[in-house]
CSV table of C-alpha atoms in Angstrom, one decimal:
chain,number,residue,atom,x,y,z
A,1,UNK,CA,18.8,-52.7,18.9
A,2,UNK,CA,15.6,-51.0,19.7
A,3,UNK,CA,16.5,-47.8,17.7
A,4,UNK,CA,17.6,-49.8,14.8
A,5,UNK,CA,14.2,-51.9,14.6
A,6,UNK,CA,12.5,-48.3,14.9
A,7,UNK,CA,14.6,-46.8,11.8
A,8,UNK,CA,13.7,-50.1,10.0
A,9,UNK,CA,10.3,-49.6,10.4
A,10,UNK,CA,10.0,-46.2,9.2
A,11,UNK,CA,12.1,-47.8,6.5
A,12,UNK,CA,9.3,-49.9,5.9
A,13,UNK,CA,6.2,-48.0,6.0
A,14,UNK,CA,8.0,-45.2,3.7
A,15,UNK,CA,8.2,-47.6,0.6
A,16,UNK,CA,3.8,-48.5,1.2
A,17,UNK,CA,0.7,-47.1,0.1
A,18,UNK,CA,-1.6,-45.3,2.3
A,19,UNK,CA,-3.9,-48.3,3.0
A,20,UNK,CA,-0.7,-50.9,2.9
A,21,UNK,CA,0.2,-48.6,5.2
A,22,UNK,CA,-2.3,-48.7,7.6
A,23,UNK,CA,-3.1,-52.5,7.2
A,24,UNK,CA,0.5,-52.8,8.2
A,25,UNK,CA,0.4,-50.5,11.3
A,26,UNK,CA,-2.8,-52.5,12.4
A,27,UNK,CA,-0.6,-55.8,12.4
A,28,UNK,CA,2.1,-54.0,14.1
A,29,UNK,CA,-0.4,-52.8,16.7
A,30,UNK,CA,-1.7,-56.4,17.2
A,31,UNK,CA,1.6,-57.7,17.7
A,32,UNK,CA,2.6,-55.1,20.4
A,33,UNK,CA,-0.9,-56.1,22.2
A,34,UNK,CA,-0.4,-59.9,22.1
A,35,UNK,CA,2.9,-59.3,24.0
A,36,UNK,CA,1.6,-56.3,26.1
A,37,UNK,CA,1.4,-56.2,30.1
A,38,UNK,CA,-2.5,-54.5,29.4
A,39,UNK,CA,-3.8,-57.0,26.7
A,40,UNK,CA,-7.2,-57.7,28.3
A,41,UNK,CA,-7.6,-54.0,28.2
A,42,UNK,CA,-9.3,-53.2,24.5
A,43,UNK,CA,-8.0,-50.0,24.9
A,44,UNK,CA,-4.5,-51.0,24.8
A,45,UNK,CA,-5.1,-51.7,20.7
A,46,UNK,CA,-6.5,-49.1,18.5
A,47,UNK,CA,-6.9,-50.1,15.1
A,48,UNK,CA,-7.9,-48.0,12.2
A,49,UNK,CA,-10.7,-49.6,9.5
A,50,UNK,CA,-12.9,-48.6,6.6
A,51,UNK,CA,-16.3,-47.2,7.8
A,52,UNK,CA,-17.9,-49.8,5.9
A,53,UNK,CA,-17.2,-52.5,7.9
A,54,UNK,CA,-18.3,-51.1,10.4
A,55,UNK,CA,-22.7,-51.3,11.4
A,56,UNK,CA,-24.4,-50.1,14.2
A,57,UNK,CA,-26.5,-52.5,16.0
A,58,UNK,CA,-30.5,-52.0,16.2
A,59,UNK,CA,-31.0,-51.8,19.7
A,60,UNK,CA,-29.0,-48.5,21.0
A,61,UNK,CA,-31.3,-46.8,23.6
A,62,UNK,CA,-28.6,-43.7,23.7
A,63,UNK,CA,-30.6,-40.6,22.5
A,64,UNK,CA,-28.8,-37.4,21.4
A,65,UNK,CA,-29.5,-33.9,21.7
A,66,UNK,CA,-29.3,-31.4,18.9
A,67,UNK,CA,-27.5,-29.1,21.0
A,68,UNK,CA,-25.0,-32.1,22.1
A,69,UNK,CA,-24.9,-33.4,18.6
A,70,UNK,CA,-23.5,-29.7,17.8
A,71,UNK,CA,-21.0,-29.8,20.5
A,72,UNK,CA,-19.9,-33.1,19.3
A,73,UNK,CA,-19.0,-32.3,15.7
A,74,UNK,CA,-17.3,-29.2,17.0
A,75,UNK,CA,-15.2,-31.8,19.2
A,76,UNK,CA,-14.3,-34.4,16.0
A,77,UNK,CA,-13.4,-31.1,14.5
A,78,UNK,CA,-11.6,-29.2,16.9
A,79,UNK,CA,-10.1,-32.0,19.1
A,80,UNK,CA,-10.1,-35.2,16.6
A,81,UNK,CA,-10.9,-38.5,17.8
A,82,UNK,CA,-10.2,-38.8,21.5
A,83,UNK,CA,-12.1,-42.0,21.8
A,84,UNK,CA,-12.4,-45.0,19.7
A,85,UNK,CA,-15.8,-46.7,18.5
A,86,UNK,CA,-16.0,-49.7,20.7
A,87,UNK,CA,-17.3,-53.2,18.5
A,88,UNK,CA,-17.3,-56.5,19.1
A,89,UNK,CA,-16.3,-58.2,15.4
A,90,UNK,CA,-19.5,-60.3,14.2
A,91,UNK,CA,-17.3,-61.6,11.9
A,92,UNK,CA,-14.0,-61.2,9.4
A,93,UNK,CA,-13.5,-57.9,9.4
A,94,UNK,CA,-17.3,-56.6,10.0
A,95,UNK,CA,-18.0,-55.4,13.3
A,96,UNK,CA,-21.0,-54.5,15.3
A,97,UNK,CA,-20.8,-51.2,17.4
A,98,UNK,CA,-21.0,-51.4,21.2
A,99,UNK,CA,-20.2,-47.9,22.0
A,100,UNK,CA,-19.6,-44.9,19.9
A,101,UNK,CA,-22.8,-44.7,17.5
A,102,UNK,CA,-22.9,-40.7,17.2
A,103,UNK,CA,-19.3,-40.5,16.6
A,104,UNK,CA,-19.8,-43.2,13.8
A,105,UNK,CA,-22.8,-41.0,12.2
A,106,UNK,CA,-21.2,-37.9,12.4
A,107,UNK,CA,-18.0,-38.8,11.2
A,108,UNK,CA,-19.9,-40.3,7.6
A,109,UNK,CA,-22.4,-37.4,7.4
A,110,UNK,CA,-20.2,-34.7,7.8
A,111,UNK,CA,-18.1,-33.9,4.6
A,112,UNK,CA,-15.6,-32.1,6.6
A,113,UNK,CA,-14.7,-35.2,8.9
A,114,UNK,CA,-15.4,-37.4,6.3
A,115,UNK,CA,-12.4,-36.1,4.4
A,116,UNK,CA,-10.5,-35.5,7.2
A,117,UNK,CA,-10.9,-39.3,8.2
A,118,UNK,CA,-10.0,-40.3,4.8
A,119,UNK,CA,-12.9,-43.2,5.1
A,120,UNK,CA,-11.4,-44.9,8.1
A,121,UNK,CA,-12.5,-44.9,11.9
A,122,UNK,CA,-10.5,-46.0,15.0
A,123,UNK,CA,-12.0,-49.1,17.2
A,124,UNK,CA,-11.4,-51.0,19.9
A,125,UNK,CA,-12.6,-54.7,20.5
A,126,UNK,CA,-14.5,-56.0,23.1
A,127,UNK,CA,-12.5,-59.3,22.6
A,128,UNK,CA,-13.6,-61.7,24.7
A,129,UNK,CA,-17.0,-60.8,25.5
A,130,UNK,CA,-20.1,-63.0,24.7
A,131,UNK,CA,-21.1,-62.2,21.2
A,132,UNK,CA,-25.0,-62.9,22.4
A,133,UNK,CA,-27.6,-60.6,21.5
A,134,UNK,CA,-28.4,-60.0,25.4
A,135,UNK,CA,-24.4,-59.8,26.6
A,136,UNK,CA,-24.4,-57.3,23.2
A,137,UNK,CA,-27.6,-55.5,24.6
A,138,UNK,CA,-25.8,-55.3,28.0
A,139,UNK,CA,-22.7,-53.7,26.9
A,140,UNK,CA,-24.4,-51.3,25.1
A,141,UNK,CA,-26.5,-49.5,27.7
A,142,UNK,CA,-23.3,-49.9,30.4
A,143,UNK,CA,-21.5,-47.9,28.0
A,144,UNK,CA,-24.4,-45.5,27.9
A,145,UNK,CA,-25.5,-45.4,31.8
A,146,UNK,CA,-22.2,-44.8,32.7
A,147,UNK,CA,-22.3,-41.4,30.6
A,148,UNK,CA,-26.0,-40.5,32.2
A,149,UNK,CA,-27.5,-41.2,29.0
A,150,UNK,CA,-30.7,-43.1,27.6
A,151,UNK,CA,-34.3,-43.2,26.5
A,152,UNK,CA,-36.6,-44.4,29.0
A,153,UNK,CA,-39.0,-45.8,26.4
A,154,UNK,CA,-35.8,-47.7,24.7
A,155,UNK,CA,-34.6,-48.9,27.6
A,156,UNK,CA,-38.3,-50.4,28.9
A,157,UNK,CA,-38.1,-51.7,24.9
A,158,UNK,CA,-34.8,-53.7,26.2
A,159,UNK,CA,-35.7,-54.9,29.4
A,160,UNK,CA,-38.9,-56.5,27.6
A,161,UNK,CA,-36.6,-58.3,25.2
A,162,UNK,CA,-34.1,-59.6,27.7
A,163,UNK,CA,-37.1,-60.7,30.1
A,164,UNK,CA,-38.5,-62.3,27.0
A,165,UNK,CA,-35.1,-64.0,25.7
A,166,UNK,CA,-34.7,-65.6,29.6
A,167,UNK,CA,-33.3,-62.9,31.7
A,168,UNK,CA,-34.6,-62.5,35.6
A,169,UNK,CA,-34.9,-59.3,36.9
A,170,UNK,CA,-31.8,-60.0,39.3
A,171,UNK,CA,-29.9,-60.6,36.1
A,172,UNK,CA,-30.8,-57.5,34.7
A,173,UNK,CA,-30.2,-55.5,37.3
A,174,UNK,CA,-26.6,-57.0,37.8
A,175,UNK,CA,-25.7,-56.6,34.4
A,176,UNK,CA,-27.5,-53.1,33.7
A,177,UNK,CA,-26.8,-51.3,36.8
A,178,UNK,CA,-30.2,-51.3,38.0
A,179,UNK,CA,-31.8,-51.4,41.4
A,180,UNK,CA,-35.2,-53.9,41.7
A,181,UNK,CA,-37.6,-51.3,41.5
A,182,UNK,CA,-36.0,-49.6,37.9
A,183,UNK,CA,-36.7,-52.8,36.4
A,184,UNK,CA,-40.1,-53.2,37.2
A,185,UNK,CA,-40.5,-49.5,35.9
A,186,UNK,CA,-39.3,-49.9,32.8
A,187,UNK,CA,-41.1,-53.4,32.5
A,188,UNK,CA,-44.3,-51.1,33.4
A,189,UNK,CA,-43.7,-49.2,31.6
A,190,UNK,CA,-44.5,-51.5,28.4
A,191,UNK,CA,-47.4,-52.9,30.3
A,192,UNK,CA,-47.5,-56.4,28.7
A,193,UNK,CA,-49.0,-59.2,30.5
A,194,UNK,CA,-46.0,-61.8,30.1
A,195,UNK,CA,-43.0,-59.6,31.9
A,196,UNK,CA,-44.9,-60.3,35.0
A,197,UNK,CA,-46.2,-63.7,34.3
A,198,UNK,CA,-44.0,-65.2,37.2
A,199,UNK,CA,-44.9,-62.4,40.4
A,200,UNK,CA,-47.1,-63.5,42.8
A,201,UNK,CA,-49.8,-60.7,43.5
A,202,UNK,CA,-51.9,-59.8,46.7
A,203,UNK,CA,-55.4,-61.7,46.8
A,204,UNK,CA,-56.3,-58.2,48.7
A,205,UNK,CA,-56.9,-57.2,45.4
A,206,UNK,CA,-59.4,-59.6,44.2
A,207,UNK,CA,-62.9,-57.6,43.4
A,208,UNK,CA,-66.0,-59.6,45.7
């Protein structure tokens, strides 16, 4: 039974065009992920959509390197796409990038990949996350402290807008990865009166 439902498939995919195709192997693939052992993983479904419907967000601290940018093309060309461009979906068919904004740039600016990928990029959805701008902010720089990687100024930038949309400083530091002291630095780092509105300071300060 199994082999026969595989011939029937190739059966099926053979008589579509090459987006029909794909929009059909998409379905397929979310069909085999609703009934998979791993489908709270959003690796477990790959899906393959138009770059256009794809954005990145305005608030990616993630800073790359000529020399890595080089050494990242060389990798879409050599090796392909190894990882997918992780998004949350902001709405029918447009999605927000979490993860993967190099890999979205390069493969649109480089003629090369941009043929090779025929105008489509593989994702992965952060399904049931919390589509808030801070939860959206928070994925983000995970993704990008977990690969050693951010700009100190963008990340104080952050901080300052969490503290400002509600945050505490314990939150942040749970949800960023952070120890105490990092998030005072970065808030320091901006300098601006209201991130510290709420510390108590030492009256050993005060001038006589």
């Amino acid at each position: 039974m199994r082999q026969r439902l595989i011939n029937q498939l190739h059966d099926y995919l053979h008589t579509l065009t090459f987006e029909e195709k794909i929009d059909a192997i998409n379905q397929f693939r979310l069909a085999l992920h609703a009934e998979s052992p791993f489908h709270d993983e959003p690796i477990d479904c790959v899906l393959w959509v138009k770059e256009e419907e794809i954005s990145p967000n305005d608030y990616n601290p993630n800073n790359m390197a000529p020399q890595e940018k080089r050494l990242l093309t060389k990798s879409l060309e050599s090796d392909g796409f190894t990882q997918p461009i992780v998004v949350i979906e902001k709405q029918d068919h447009r999605f927000e990038i979490v993860d993967g904004f190099h890999r979205h740039l390069l493969s649109q600016s480089k003629s090369g990949l941009k043929k090779r990928f025929q105008g489509y990029l593989p994702i992965t959805q952060l399904e049931h996350q919390d589509q808030s701008l801070p939860a959206r902010m928070a994925a983000t720089i995970r993704h990008n402290r977990a690969r050693g990687r951010h700009q100190i100024n963008a990340m104080s930038e952050i901080v300052r807008e969490l503290s400002q949309l509600g945050w505490s400083d314990e939150k942040m530091g749970k949800e960023l990865g952070m120890d105490a002291d990092e998030v005072l630095r970065l808030k320091q780092i901006n300098g601006l009166c209201e991130l510290f509105g709420n510390r108590q300071f030492s009256q050993a300060w005060t001038v006589k």
